[in-house]
């Protein structure tokens, strides 16, 4: 009878027991199955699963791990420098000082949205810039990941000026002729965002920091003593010019000639046929828009808290690397998929606790308390889990959650529904719970850690 027949999956698992037990990832088992000549049709007929990867996952779940002792320390590709990540957090926050120097140029009556004069075009330009440059950075990073630095430079050379132009035009559309100084400031802001995107993507953080030093020093002086408008303008334009020139220098072909010319014809052809699809960067751009909107809501309520949140992106980035590193260690040490899920959940909890401790320490210096503090910490959870999901390729889920949260908070602000502080707390809490749940569901699977 059919019920008495041995399960072919059990037979295969027994035959490959030693190899499966030592496999760190199901993909290793899939590679062995394919090398044995098993086609997808044969796999469907014999084992009732779709392909070699699905069969590998089934085998991986049936056999407990028995990893051989390593001959030396395991290789960790996710090890990174904490100081470098903290430096990026500082670089993200320093441009806020530009608004300290530019404040005298943005004076005037409050607008129809009860915002200080010139604020609306600045916000619109910033959102357009964050949206465009997030998508642009993803596309450039995709090229860098494939080993084609020339294509990454070409993408940035075309995309960065376009983003600066779009930011300026959007500010002009929002302000009309009412706030020419705000439009001019937003144009400079858009150029800076474009240059910063180029330098950060190409790993030139220290060059960008050097470009920001004149503005930083001027803002520090302006906070203590009044500065003439001419000095403020000179400092702003000086830092902007240095950042733009450094960005252009990075995009220029080395020694005045195209790198692509030195590559073999077959390499150039392969790069053209493997060009990443433009639509692949669209969810990342939407993620930038949504998270930027959430941060701007915080800035409108309490600007120093938004600065603290921006600074916290340094330790947040380092903790993303630590999560990936601990994920590899969990793959080596976990005997079963259930044990790996438990290990992943503990790792998420530890990383979130460390990040929230860092954010809390930064936030306490701003004097924020009560529901403002709770809402900010919950927003930190949303941002960190969103970046974590994005790093694993699960960008659609986190983008949907963040867009819904940004729309809800913006709708409440525009329609004057309820207390902004309470609405923000509820929105951030809901989004945080949704994203933590998504993290545990998706990243607790071994196959997510490719």
C-alpha positions as a printed Julia matrix, in Angstrom:
450×3 Matrix{Float64}:
  0.0    0.0     0.0
  1.07   3.62   -0.62
  1.14   4.44    3.09
  3.78   1.78    3.66
  6.21   3.18    1.09
  9.21   5.03    2.56
  9.14   8.79    2.15
 11.53   9.64   -0.71
 12.49  12.84    1.16
 13.51  10.78    4.2
 15.52   8.45    1.98
 17.33  11.37    0.34
 17.94  13.03    3.71
 19.43   9.8     5.07
 21.66   9.36    2.03
 22.99  12.93    2.21
 22.91  13.15    6.01
 26.55  14.08    6.6
 26.6   16.77    3.95
 23.25  18.29    4.98
 24.22  18.34    8.68
 27.39  20.29    7.87
 25.69  22.77    5.51
 25.57  26.33    6.81
 22.86  27.37    4.33
 20.26  25.52    2.19
 21.89  26.94   -0.94
 24.85  24.59   -0.34
 22.47  21.63   -0.5
 20.81  23.03   -3.64
 24.22  23.26   -5.31
 24.91  19.6    -4.47
 21.53  18.49   -5.86
 22.14  20.36   -9.11
 25.66  18.94   -9.4
 24.15  15.46   -9.11
 22.13  16.19  -12.24
 18.68  16.47  -10.68
 16.48  18.63  -12.89
 13.49  20.59  -11.62
 11.15  18.22  -13.49
 12.69  15.2   -11.77
 12.48  16.95   -8.39
  8.78  17.73   -8.9
  8.04  14.14   -9.95
 10.02  12.36   -7.22
  9.68  14.7    -4.24
  6.63  16.88   -4.92
  8.37  20.27   -4.54
  8.93  23.04   -7.04
 12.72  23.06   -7.61
 16.14  22.33   -6.12
 15.98  25.3    -3.75
 12.64  24.22   -2.29
 13.94  20.66   -1.92
 17.1   21.96   -0.24
 15.0   23.87    2.32
 13.01  20.72    3.12
 16.2   18.69    3.62
 17.77  21.46    5.71
 14.78  21.39    8.06
 14.81  17.59    8.46
 18.46  17.18    9.48
 19.98  18.74   12.6
 23.19  20.7    12.2
 26.49  18.97   12.98
 29.1   21.5    11.96
 32.73  20.41   11.93
 35.05  22.43   14.14
 36.66  25.23   12.11
 40.39  25.17   11.62
 40.62  28.88   12.47
 38.46  31.92   13.09
 35.46  32.06   10.78
 35.48  34.73    8.07
 33.09  37.59    8.83
 32.39  39.8     5.77
 30.13  42.05    7.88
 32.81  43.29   10.28
 32.98  47.08   10.1
 34.52  50.03   11.88
 32.36  51.69   14.54
 34.19  55.01   14.16
 33.43  55.12   10.44
 29.71  54.57   11.07
 29.65  57.26   13.78
 31.36  59.62   11.36
 28.56  59.09    8.84
 25.99  59.92   11.53
 27.8   63.19   12.26
 27.93  63.99    8.53
 24.17  63.35    8.24
 23.48  65.84   11.07
 25.98  68.64   10.29
 23.97  70.16    7.38
 21.34  71.17    9.98
 23.81  73.88   11.01
 23.35  75.44    7.59
 19.89  76.52    8.72
 21.48  78.31   11.68
 23.52  80.43    9.27
 20.63  80.84    6.83
 17.98  81.83    9.38
 18.29  85.63    8.82
 17.5   85.14    5.13
 14.23  83.33    5.9
 12.42  85.9     8.04
  8.85  87.02    7.46
  5.23  86.31    8.45
  3.94  82.76    8.9
  2.33  81.16    5.85
 -1.07  79.54    5.25
  0.11  76.32    6.94
  1.17  78.28   10.06
  4.82  77.58    9.27
  7.64  80.14    9.57
  8.3   82.14    6.42
 10.0   80.14    3.68
  9.64  76.83    5.5
  7.27  75.21    3.0
  9.6   75.44   -0.05
 12.47  74.19    2.11
 10.43  71.17    3.21
  9.21  70.41   -0.3
 12.72  70.69   -1.72
 14.15  68.48    1.03
 11.53  65.77    0.46
 12.08  65.78   -3.29
 15.84  65.58   -2.72
 15.63  62.73   -0.23
 13.27  60.79   -2.48
 15.31  61.2    -5.63
 18.72  60.66   -4.01
 17.57  57.54   -2.13
 16.58  55.93   -5.41
 19.73  57.22   -7.12
 21.96  55.86   -4.36
 20.31  52.44   -4.59
 20.91  52.27   -8.33
 24.55  53.36   -7.95
 25.11  50.87   -5.11
 23.65  48.15   -7.35
 26.25  48.9    -9.98
 29.0   48.95   -7.34
 27.78  45.6    -6.04
 28.2   44.13   -9.52
 31.78  45.45   -9.65
 31.15  48.15  -12.26
 32.37  51.4   -10.69
 32.29  53.16  -14.06
 28.56  52.55  -14.47
 28.0   53.74  -10.88
 29.84  56.97  -11.63
 27.89  57.41  -14.86
 24.61  56.9   -13.0
 25.57  59.51  -10.39
 26.8   61.95  -13.04
 23.41  61.86  -14.75
 21.22  61.55  -11.69
 22.75  63.99   -9.19
 22.28  67.18  -11.27
 18.77  66.05  -12.19
 17.91  65.68   -8.51
 19.28  69.15   -7.72
 17.18  70.64  -10.52
 14.02  68.84   -9.4
 14.5   70.01   -5.8
 14.9   73.61   -6.91
 11.92  73.55   -9.26
  9.69  71.98   -6.62
 10.63  74.69   -4.14
  9.91  77.35   -6.76
  6.51  75.81   -7.42
  5.72  75.76   -3.69
  6.9   79.32   -3.0
  6.04  81.13   -6.22
  7.41  84.67   -6.03
  6.64  85.13   -2.34
  9.91  83.81   -0.91
 12.82  84.21   -3.37
 15.42  83.86   -0.6
 13.86  80.54    0.49
 13.97  79.29   -3.11
 17.64  80.3    -3.39
 18.44  78.56   -0.1
 16.59  75.44   -1.27
 18.56  75.47   -4.52
 21.77  75.4    -2.51
 20.33  72.67   -0.29
 19.45  70.61   -3.38
 22.95  70.98   -4.83
 24.44  69.92   -1.5
 22.2   66.82   -1.3
 23.3   65.84   -4.8
 27.01  66.29   -3.99
 26.67  64.5    -0.65
 24.98  61.54   -2.34
 27.89  61.21   -4.76
 30.54  61.4    -2.03
 28.77  59.06    0.39
 28.03  56.41   -2.24
 31.65  56.45   -3.41
 32.98  56.22    0.15
 34.36  59.76    0.45
 32.92  60.61    3.88
 36.05  62.37    5.1
 36.12  64.63    2.06
 32.5   65.6     2.7
 33.29  66.29    6.36
 36.14  68.58    5.3
 33.75  70.46    2.99
 31.35  71.03    5.88
 33.97  72.35    8.32
 33.77  76.08    7.3
 29.99  76.08    7.67
 30.21  74.16   10.95
 32.72  76.59   12.44
 30.65  79.57   11.28
 27.44  78.16   12.77
 29.2   77.56   16.1
 30.3   81.22   16.16
 26.84  82.42   15.08
 25.22  80.6    18.0
 27.35  82.64   20.41
 27.77  85.98   18.61
 25.89  87.71   15.77
 27.52  87.4    12.36
 27.11  89.82    9.43
 24.9   88.52    6.64
 27.81  88.7     4.22
 29.89  86.39    6.42
 26.99  83.94    6.75
 26.48  83.85    3.0
 30.21  83.4     2.35
 30.43  80.45    4.74
 27.35  78.77    3.26
 28.48  79.22   -0.33
 32.03  78.21    0.52
 31.04  74.84    1.97
 28.57  74.29   -0.86
 31.2   75.04   -3.51
 33.77  72.71   -1.94
 31.23  69.86   -1.66
 30.12  70.34   -5.28
 33.7   70.44   -6.58
 34.65  67.32   -4.63
 31.62  65.54   -6.02
 32.53  66.53   -9.59
 36.1   65.4    -9.02
 34.91  61.96   -7.95
 32.75  61.64  -11.07
 35.48  62.67  -13.49
 37.12  59.76  -15.36
 40.59  59.01  -13.92
 43.4   60.77  -15.78
 40.9   62.31  -18.16
 40.0   59.11  -19.98
 37.07  56.75  -19.77
 37.52  53.62  -17.69
 35.15  51.77  -19.98
 37.62  52.12  -22.84
 40.18  50.02  -20.96
 37.83  47.1   -20.4
 37.55  44.1   -22.72
 34.67  44.1   -25.2
 33.1   41.04  -23.56
 33.07  42.79  -20.19
 31.37  45.87  -21.62
 28.75  43.71  -23.32
 28.03  41.79  -20.13
 27.61  45.05  -18.19
 25.13  46.38  -20.73
 23.0   43.24  -20.61
 22.96  43.12  -16.79
 21.86  46.71  -16.24
 19.61  46.82  -13.14
 16.0   47.77  -13.91
 15.04  51.36  -13.12
 11.83  50.25  -11.4
 13.93  48.3    -8.91
 15.0   51.59   -7.31
 11.46  52.99   -7.1
 10.55  51.36   -3.74
 13.79  52.69   -2.26
 12.89  56.2    -3.43
  9.45  55.85   -1.83
 11.13  54.63    1.37
 13.22  57.82    1.37
 10.09  59.93    0.89
  8.19  58.17    3.68
 10.97  58.21    6.26
 11.88  61.78    5.35
  8.28  62.83    5.94
  8.22  61.14    9.35
 11.47  62.84   10.38
 10.22  66.24    9.16
  7.12  65.89   11.33
  9.46  65.43   14.28
 11.55  68.43   13.2
  8.48  70.68   12.98
  7.49  69.74   16.53
 10.94  69.73   18.12
 13.93  70.46   15.86
 16.7   69.35   18.3
 15.01  65.94   18.63
 15.22  65.49   14.84
 18.95  66.33   15.02
 19.4   63.65   17.71
 17.51  61.18   15.53
 19.79  62.0    12.59
 22.93  61.57   14.71
 21.64  58.18   15.84
 21.89  56.92   12.26
 25.62  56.37   12.89
 25.18  53.71   15.6
 22.12  52.44   13.69
 24.29  51.66   10.67
 26.9   49.9    12.81
 24.19  47.77   14.45
 22.93  46.7    11.02
 26.37  45.24   10.36
 26.39  43.63   13.8
 23.04  41.99   13.05
 24.34  40.56    9.79
 27.49  39.34   11.53
 25.49  37.71   14.34
 23.2   36.18   11.73
 26.18  34.35   10.21
 27.24  33.17   13.66
 23.69  31.96   14.3
 23.72  29.97   11.06
 26.88  28.19   12.23
 25.74  27.53   15.78
 22.01  26.71   15.4
 21.1   23.03   15.12
 17.52  23.5    13.85
 15.48  26.18   12.06
 13.56  26.79   15.3
 16.81  27.41   17.18
 17.88  29.83   14.47
 14.59  31.73   14.77
 15.12  32.06   18.52
 18.69  33.25   17.96
 17.5   35.81   15.41
 14.8   37.12   17.75
 17.37  37.58   20.53
 19.73  39.35   18.15
 16.98  41.73   17.02
 16.13  42.47   20.66
 19.74  43.17   21.61
 20.41  45.41   18.6
 17.2   47.37   19.16
 18.02  47.81   22.85
 21.5   49.16   22.07
 20.15  51.48   19.38
 17.38  52.85   21.62
 19.9   53.39   24.42
 22.06  55.44   22.04
 19.05  57.39   20.77
 17.85  58.03   24.32
 21.27  59.32   25.37
 21.33  61.71   22.4
 17.73  62.8    22.96
 18.07  63.57   26.67
 20.46  66.39   25.76
 17.6   68.11   23.9
 15.27  68.29   26.91
 12.47  66.35   25.25
 10.26  64.34   27.64
  6.87  62.59   27.99
  4.91  61.62   24.9
  7.41  63.48   22.68
 10.2   61.22   23.93
  8.1   58.06   23.6
  7.07  58.98   20.04
 10.68  59.71   19.09
 11.92  56.37   20.44
  9.16  54.54   18.59
 10.1   56.39   15.41
 13.66  55.21   16.01
 12.36  51.62   16.08
 10.54  52.24   12.77
 13.64  53.68   11.11
 16.06  51.01   12.34
 13.83  48.06   11.5
 13.07  49.68    8.14
 16.77  49.95    7.33
 17.26  46.36    8.49
 14.5   45.04    6.23
 15.8   47.13    3.36
 19.29  45.66    3.78
 17.79  42.17    3.34
 15.9   43.16    0.2
 12.5   43.28    1.93
 11.96  46.86    0.83
  8.33  46.54   -0.32
  7.01  45.61    3.12
  8.8   48.35    5.02
  8.03  50.94    2.33
  4.32  50.13    2.57
  4.32  50.49    6.36
  6.34  53.71    6.36
  4.24  55.27    3.58
  1.04  54.46    5.47
  2.48  56.01    8.64
  3.65  59.14    6.8
  0.27  59.56    5.08
 -1.63  59.14    8.36
  0.51  61.68   10.21
  0.41  64.18    7.34
 -3.37  63.85    6.96
 -3.81  64.48   10.69
 -1.62  67.59   10.48
 -3.36  69.04    7.41
 -6.88  68.4     8.73
 -5.97  69.45   12.3
 -7.32  66.14   13.62
 -6.49  65.55   17.29
 -3.28  66.43   19.11
 -0.21  66.15   16.84
  1.8   64.65   19.72
 -0.78  61.95   20.42
 -1.31  61.2    16.72
  2.43  60.86   16.24
  2.68  58.5    19.2
 -0.12  56.27   17.89
  1.2   56.25   14.31
  4.78  55.48   15.37
  3.67  52.74   17.77
  1.54  51.04   15.12
  4.3   51.19   12.52
  6.9   49.97   15.02
  4.82  46.91   15.99
  4.15  46.12   12.32
  7.8   46.32   11.36
  9.13  44.35   14.33
  6.61  41.63   13.46
  7.74  41.7     9.83
 11.39  41.45   10.91
 10.71  38.4    13.08
  8.64  36.69   10.36
 11.03  37.3     7.48
 14.48  37.3     9.04
 13.84  34.28   11.24
 14.03  32.15    8.1
 17.43  30.74    7.21
 16.91  31.41    3.51
 16.6   35.16    4.15
 20.3   35.3     5.11
 21.82  34.88    1.66
